[in-house]
């Protein structure tokens, strides 16, 4: 039975954290060739390919992710034995994929708290129109608009959130009064998504209010729609965590409420990694603390 040198596992861990052989070598005080040779030796002994070589660098395979869970636990235990006290210093890289609105309104303002808790972590917040896929390992954690129906994923409901119609007082002052949904169909500019570019069916808000409502000012970005509404460009649907916080906007037909849900999703192979669990917990706690903002 072959015994694997712990230094080979340390090399593996350095590459997993740095993502590139040269950067891992700098951290370890060795050249990239030596790092590569140690990785090959470890892979031969384990009988598995641990990394895929890409243009961006070294990407963990499924086998590599399973090994990483064990090696991070070993590294933590080693640090605790050396120091004689529990080790809480997480290191590594976590990429979070969220929608634009949630990312900019709820997650981004609180990222400083996450950094203070875990200063050794590098956090990527990808807040765009569309989502990166945990299933394809594009992101470590994703906050999605619906529960995934397939894939090697772990999903749990993060929170419900409410949406309403909003407009600026200046826009409403010069337009026909709105007392019911049918009043939106005449004499008003409606703001919404580009139908053929909607990246999730849950974003099709106007048709839920009334099947005949059609936006004539359209954008793929909820942030752009927000700007249009705040600049007196029309009436549109926004999450309450965006619309209620903008003094330039007021609710239109306030009894008309749309409810959606956020789902917190991770890959099964990396869900147990300490850094993933830590950010997962932080996202859950942060969202819970903002529940009144999400569901006013």
GROMACS .gro file of C-alpha atoms in nm:
model
  296
    1UNK     CA    1   0.000   0.000   0.000
    2UNK     CA    2   0.144   0.337  -0.103
    3UNK     CA    3   0.145   0.619   0.153
    4UNK     CA    4   0.088   0.961   0.004
    5UNK     CA    5   0.317   1.240   0.123
    6UNK     CA    6   0.119   1.512   0.306
    7UNK     CA    7   0.320   1.771   0.112
    8UNK     CA    8   0.153   1.646  -0.208
    9UNK     CA    9  -0.186   1.718  -0.052
   10UNK     CA   10  -0.061   2.063   0.047
   11UNK     CA   11   0.041   2.120  -0.314
   12UNK     CA   12  -0.302   2.006  -0.429
   13UNK     CA   13  -0.467   2.246  -0.183
   14UNK     CA   14  -0.254   2.537  -0.299
   15UNK     CA   15  -0.348   2.475  -0.664
   16UNK     CA   16  -0.718   2.440  -0.574
   17UNK     CA   17  -0.708   2.776  -0.395
   18UNK     CA   18  -0.490   2.965  -0.644
   19UNK     CA   19  -0.636   2.816  -0.962
   20UNK     CA   20  -0.302   2.831  -1.140
   21UNK     CA   21   0.019   2.630  -1.109
   22UNK     CA   22   0.245   2.936  -1.111
   23UNK     CA   23   0.047   3.114  -0.837
   24UNK     CA   24   0.039   2.798  -0.626
   25UNK     CA   25   0.415   2.765  -0.675
   26UNK     CA   26   0.473   3.121  -0.555
   27UNK     CA   27   0.267   3.049  -0.242
   28UNK     CA   28   0.466   2.729  -0.176
   29UNK     CA   29   0.807   2.865  -0.269
   30UNK     CA   30   0.861   2.629  -0.564
   31UNK     CA   31   0.846   2.650  -0.943
   32UNK     CA   32   0.542   2.552  -1.151
   33UNK     CA   33   0.719   2.244  -1.287
   34UNK     CA   34   0.764   2.103  -0.937
   35UNK     CA   35   0.400   2.180  -0.855
   36UNK     CA   36   0.289   1.997  -1.170
   37UNK     CA   37   0.512   1.696  -1.094
   38UNK     CA   38   0.371   1.666  -0.741
   39UNK     CA   39   0.015   1.686  -0.872
   40UNK     CA   40   0.081   1.409  -1.125
   41UNK     CA   41   0.230   1.196  -0.848
   42UNK     CA   42  -0.075   1.249  -0.629
   43UNK     CA   43  -0.313   1.171  -0.916
   44UNK     CA   44  -0.123   0.850  -0.995
   45UNK     CA   45  -0.143   0.736  -0.634
   46UNK     CA   46  -0.513   0.820  -0.604
   47UNK     CA   47  -0.595   0.684  -0.949
   48UNK     CA   48  -0.797   0.995  -1.041
   49UNK     CA   49  -0.761   1.315  -1.241
   50UNK     CA   50  -0.797   1.603  -0.995
   51UNK     CA   51  -0.782   1.908  -1.225
   52UNK     CA   52  -0.879   2.004  -1.579
   53UNK     CA   53  -0.646   2.241  -1.761
   54UNK     CA   54  -0.837   2.538  -1.908
   55UNK     CA   55  -0.745   2.877  -2.047
   56UNK     CA   56  -0.829   3.028  -1.710
   57UNK     CA   57  -0.614   2.778  -1.521
   58UNK     CA   58  -0.671   2.462  -1.319
   59UNK     CA   59  -1.036   2.365  -1.260
   60UNK     CA   60  -1.124   2.092  -1.012
   61UNK     CA   61  -1.284   1.777  -1.150
   62UNK     CA   62  -1.559   1.599  -0.956
   63UNK     CA   63  -1.293   1.369  -0.808
   64UNK     CA   64  -1.084   1.675  -0.722
   65UNK     CA   65  -1.375   1.839  -0.541
   66UNK     CA   66  -1.429   1.527  -0.332
   67UNK     CA   67  -1.060   1.520  -0.243
   68UNK     CA   68  -1.071   1.891  -0.160
   69UNK     CA   69  -1.341   1.837   0.104
   70UNK     CA   70  -1.119   1.582   0.281
   71UNK     CA   71  -0.795   1.778   0.240
   72UNK     CA   72  -0.944   2.104   0.375
   73UNK     CA   73  -1.064   1.912   0.680
   74UNK     CA   74  -0.715   1.762   0.721
   75UNK     CA   75  -0.554   2.104   0.687
   76UNK     CA   76  -0.784   2.253   0.949
   77UNK     CA   77  -0.714   1.966   1.189
   78UNK     CA   78  -0.340   2.014   1.134
   79UNK     CA   79  -0.364   2.386   1.214
   80UNK     CA   80  -0.565   2.315   1.529
   81UNK     CA   81  -0.307   2.062   1.649
   82UNK     CA   82  -0.025   2.309   1.587
   83UNK     CA   83  -0.194   2.603   1.760
   84UNK     CA   84  -0.380   2.411   2.028
   85UNK     CA   85  -0.706   2.594   1.957
   86UNK     CA   86  -0.993   2.569   1.705
   87UNK     CA   87  -0.909   2.722   1.370
   88UNK     CA   88  -1.174   2.957   1.231
   89UNK     CA   89  -0.965   3.116   0.956
   90UNK     CA   90  -1.125   3.012   0.627
   91UNK     CA   91  -0.935   3.072   0.305
   92UNK     CA   92  -1.012   3.022  -0.062
   93UNK     CA   93  -1.242   3.158  -0.329
   94UNK     CA   94  -1.624   3.157  -0.341
   95UNK     CA   95  -1.826   3.279  -0.640
   96UNK     CA   96  -2.188   3.380  -0.578
   97UNK     CA   97  -2.434   3.422  -0.867
   98UNK     CA   98  -2.742   3.634  -0.797
   99UNK     CA   99  -2.996   3.841  -0.988
  100UNK     CA  100  -2.915   4.209  -1.044
  101UNK     CA  101  -3.180   4.346  -0.813
  102UNK     CA  102  -3.117   4.111  -0.520
  103UNK     CA  103  -2.742   4.137  -0.561
  104UNK     CA  104  -2.732   4.516  -0.565
  105UNK     CA  105  -3.002   4.579  -0.304
  106UNK     CA  106  -2.951   4.302  -0.048
  107UNK     CA  107  -2.621   4.118  -0.096
  108UNK     CA  108  -2.372   4.389  -0.199
  109UNK     CA  109  -2.448   4.633   0.087
  110UNK     CA  110  -2.370   4.357   0.338
  111UNK     CA  111  -2.059   4.201   0.184
  112UNK     CA  112  -1.840   4.396   0.424
  113UNK     CA  113  -1.988   4.190   0.708
  114UNK     CA  114  -1.893   3.868   0.529
  115UNK     CA  115  -1.539   3.993   0.474
  116UNK     CA  116  -1.511   4.086   0.843
  117UNK     CA  117  -1.622   3.737   0.947
  118UNK     CA  118  -1.389   3.558   0.704
  119UNK     CA  119  -1.106   3.791   0.597
  120UNK     CA  120  -0.920   3.504   0.432
  121UNK     CA  121  -1.192   3.443   0.172
  122UNK     CA  122  -1.199   3.592  -0.177
  123UNK     CA  123  -1.562   3.657  -0.276
  124UNK     CA  124  -1.687   3.708  -0.633
  125UNK     CA  125  -2.037   3.858  -0.650
  126UNK     CA  126  -2.176   3.804  -1.001
  127UNK     CA  127  -2.495   4.013  -1.014
  128UNK     CA  128  -2.616   4.014  -1.374
  129UNK     CA  129  -2.914   3.960  -1.600
  130UNK     CA  130  -2.898   3.580  -1.598
  131UNK     CA  131  -2.733   3.327  -1.372
  132UNK     CA  132  -2.414   3.125  -1.361
  133UNK     CA  133  -2.471   2.753  -1.320
  134UNK     CA  134  -2.358   2.562  -1.009
  135UNK     CA  135  -2.430   2.242  -1.204
  136UNK     CA  136  -2.163   2.337  -1.460
  137UNK     CA  137  -1.940   2.475  -1.181
  138UNK     CA  138  -1.964   2.830  -1.312
  139UNK     CA  139  -2.055   2.942  -0.959
  140UNK     CA  140  -2.018   2.792  -0.612
  141UNK     CA  141  -2.350   2.931  -0.485
  142UNK     CA  142  -2.644   3.066  -0.683
  143UNK     CA  143  -2.960   3.243  -0.570
  144UNK     CA  144  -3.214   3.140  -0.833
  145UNK     CA  145  -3.575   3.235  -0.905
  146UNK     CA  146  -3.699   2.876  -0.908
  147UNK     CA  147  -3.595   2.539  -0.770
  148UNK     CA  148  -3.379   2.345  -1.020
  149UNK     CA  149  -3.559   2.040  -1.156
  150UNK     CA  150  -3.246   1.838  -1.233
  151UNK     CA  151  -2.872   1.823  -1.187
  152UNK     CA  152  -2.632   1.729  -0.905
  153UNK     CA  153  -2.755   2.015  -0.689
  154UNK     CA  154  -2.873   2.090  -0.337
  155UNK     CA  155  -3.146   2.355  -0.322
  156UNK     CA  156  -3.340   2.512  -0.039
  157UNK     CA  157  -3.588   2.797  -0.034
  158UNK     CA  158  -3.417   3.116   0.076
  159UNK     CA  159  -3.714   3.354   0.099
  160UNK     CA  160  -4.029   3.479  -0.065
  161UNK     CA  161  -4.031   3.836  -0.191
  162UNK     CA  162  -4.300   4.077  -0.310
  163UNK     CA  163  -4.324   4.292  -0.624
  164UNK     CA  164  -4.558   4.581  -0.705
  165UNK     CA  165  -4.625   4.839  -0.971
  166UNK     CA  166  -4.432   5.166  -0.934
  167UNK     CA  167  -4.414   5.505  -1.103
  168UNK     CA  168  -4.290   5.852  -1.019
  169UNK     CA  169  -4.535   6.118  -0.893
  170UNK     CA  170  -4.431   6.343  -1.185
  171UNK     CA  171  -4.527   6.073  -1.436
  172UNK     CA  172  -4.863   6.010  -1.272
  173UNK     CA  173  -4.948   6.382  -1.244
  174UNK     CA  174  -4.995   6.426  -1.616
  175UNK     CA  175  -5.166   6.095  -1.696
  176UNK     CA  176  -5.512   5.937  -1.665
  177UNK     CA  177  -5.595   5.816  -1.314
  178UNK     CA  178  -5.529   5.449  -1.239
  179UNK     CA  179  -5.794   5.286  -1.022
  180UNK     CA  180  -5.789   4.933  -1.162
  181UNK     CA  181  -5.567   4.722  -1.386
  182UNK     CA  182  -5.765   4.795  -1.703
  183UNK     CA  183  -5.672   5.164  -1.664
  184UNK     CA  184  -5.312   5.068  -1.744
  185UNK     CA  185  -5.406   4.977  -2.100
  186UNK     CA  186  -5.482   5.328  -2.218
  187UNK     CA  187  -5.275   5.643  -2.201
  188UNK     CA  188  -4.980   5.492  -2.014
  189UNK     CA  189  -4.626   5.384  -2.094
  190UNK     CA  190  -4.543   5.045  -1.949
  191UNK     CA  191  -4.189   4.939  -1.859
  192UNK     CA  192  -4.078   4.574  -1.858
  193UNK     CA  193  -3.849   4.304  -1.991
  194UNK     CA  194  -3.773   4.224  -2.355
  195UNK     CA  195  -4.002   3.918  -2.397
  196UNK     CA  196  -3.773   3.706  -2.614
  197UNK     CA  197  -3.475   3.778  -2.387
  198UNK     CA  198  -3.634   3.693  -2.054
  199UNK     CA  199  -3.392   3.449  -1.889
  200UNK     CA  200  -3.648   3.307  -1.643
  201UNK     CA  201  -4.027   3.272  -1.681
  202UNK     CA  202  -4.070   3.409  -1.328
  203UNK     CA  203  -3.980   3.754  -1.468
  204UNK     CA  204  -4.292   3.773  -1.685
  205UNK     CA  205  -4.468   4.008  -1.443
  206UNK     CA  206  -4.701   4.221  -1.654
  207UNK     CA  207  -4.889   3.924  -1.800
  208UNK     CA  208  -4.960   3.805  -1.447
  209UNK     CA  209  -5.130   4.137  -1.369
  210UNK     CA  210  -5.324   4.131  -1.696
  211UNK     CA  211  -5.265   3.910  -2.000
  212UNK     CA  212  -5.317   4.207  -2.235
  213UNK     CA  213  -5.052   4.434  -2.083
  214UNK     CA  214  -4.753   4.491  -2.313
  215UNK     CA  215  -4.447   4.697  -2.225
  216UNK     CA  216  -4.337   4.956  -2.480
  217UNK     CA  217  -4.021   5.056  -2.288
  218UNK     CA  218  -3.820   4.736  -2.245
  219UNK     CA  219  -3.484   4.630  -2.105
  220UNK     CA  220  -3.310   4.307  -2.009
  221UNK     CA  221  -3.190   4.482  -1.692
  222UNK     CA  222  -3.407   4.541  -1.383
  223UNK     CA  223  -3.165   4.819  -1.284
  224UNK     CA  224  -3.229   4.994  -1.616
  225UNK     CA  225  -3.605   4.952  -1.571
  226UNK     CA  226  -3.572   5.106  -1.226
  227UNK     CA  227  -3.391   5.407  -1.373
  228UNK     CA  228  -3.659   5.450  -1.639
  229UNK     CA  229  -3.933   5.451  -1.376
  230UNK     CA  230  -3.747   5.691  -1.145
  231UNK     CA  231  -3.695   5.927  -1.440
  232UNK     CA  232  -4.073   5.944  -1.498
  233UNK     CA  233  -4.057   5.715  -1.800
  234UNK     CA  234  -4.362   5.504  -1.720
  235UNK     CA  235  -4.516   5.240  -1.492
  236UNK     CA  236  -4.354   4.905  -1.423
  237UNK     CA  237  -4.307   4.619  -1.180
  238UNK     CA  238  -4.020   4.621  -0.934
  239UNK     CA  239  -3.933   4.409  -0.632
  240UNK     CA  240  -4.047   4.597  -0.323
  241UNK     CA  241  -3.691   4.585  -0.189
  242UNK     CA  242  -3.603   4.817  -0.478
  243UNK     CA  243  -3.917   5.023  -0.529
  244UNK     CA  244  -4.004   5.098  -0.166
  245UNK     CA  245  -3.654   5.222  -0.095
  246UNK     CA  246  -3.658   5.483  -0.373
  247UNK     CA  247  -3.814   5.817  -0.268
  248UNK     CA  248  -3.860   5.902  -0.638
  249UNK     CA  249  -4.124   5.626  -0.672
  250UNK     CA  250  -4.469   5.552  -0.535
  251UNK     CA  251  -4.679   5.238  -0.549
  252UNK     CA  252  -4.947   5.213  -0.817
  253UNK     CA  253  -5.249   4.990  -0.742
  254UNK     CA  254  -5.088   4.894  -0.407
  255UNK     CA  255  -5.324   4.600  -0.357
  256UNK     CA  256  -5.180   4.439  -0.671
  257UNK     CA  257  -4.900   4.219  -0.533
  258UNK     CA  258  -4.689   3.953  -0.706
  259UNK     CA  259  -4.507   3.695  -0.491
  260UNK     CA  260  -4.191   3.518  -0.605
  261UNK     CA  261  -3.926   3.307  -0.429
  262UNK     CA  262  -3.548   3.292  -0.410
  263UNK     CA  263  -3.376   2.951  -0.398
  264UNK     CA  264  -3.027   2.895  -0.258
  265UNK     CA  265  -2.842   2.638  -0.471
  266UNK     CA  266  -2.504   2.464  -0.441
  267UNK     CA  267  -2.337   2.169  -0.612
  268UNK     CA  268  -2.354   1.841  -0.419
  269UNK     CA  269  -1.980   1.782  -0.454
  270UNK     CA  270  -1.882   2.117  -0.300
  271UNK     CA  271  -2.172   2.183  -0.063
  272UNK     CA  272  -1.975   2.043   0.233
  273UNK     CA  273  -1.666   2.258   0.180
  274UNK     CA  274  -1.618   2.481   0.483
  275UNK     CA  275  -1.594   2.801   0.283
  276UNK     CA  276  -1.912   2.717   0.089
  277UNK     CA  277  -2.100   2.634   0.409
  278UNK     CA  278  -1.982   2.959   0.567
  279UNK     CA  279  -2.105   3.175   0.279
  280UNK     CA  280  -2.425   2.968   0.255
  281UNK     CA  281  -2.492   3.039   0.624
  282UNK     CA  282  -2.413   3.408   0.582
  283UNK     CA  283  -2.652   3.442   0.286
  284UNK     CA  284  -2.926   3.271   0.484
  285UNK     CA  285  -2.876   3.494   0.789
  286UNK     CA  286  -2.851   3.813   0.581
  287UNK     CA  287  -3.168   3.736   0.387
  288UNK     CA  288  -3.357   3.649   0.705
  289UNK     CA  289  -3.254   3.982   0.858
  290UNK     CA  290  -3.390   4.162   0.549
  291UNK     CA  291  -3.723   3.977   0.543
  292UNK     CA  292  -3.930   4.292   0.608
  293UNK     CA  293  -3.759   4.454   0.311
  294UNK     CA  294  -3.833   4.153   0.092
  295UNK     CA  295  -4.191   4.105   0.212
  296UNK     CA  296  -4.313   4.447   0.335
   0.00000   0.00000   0.00000
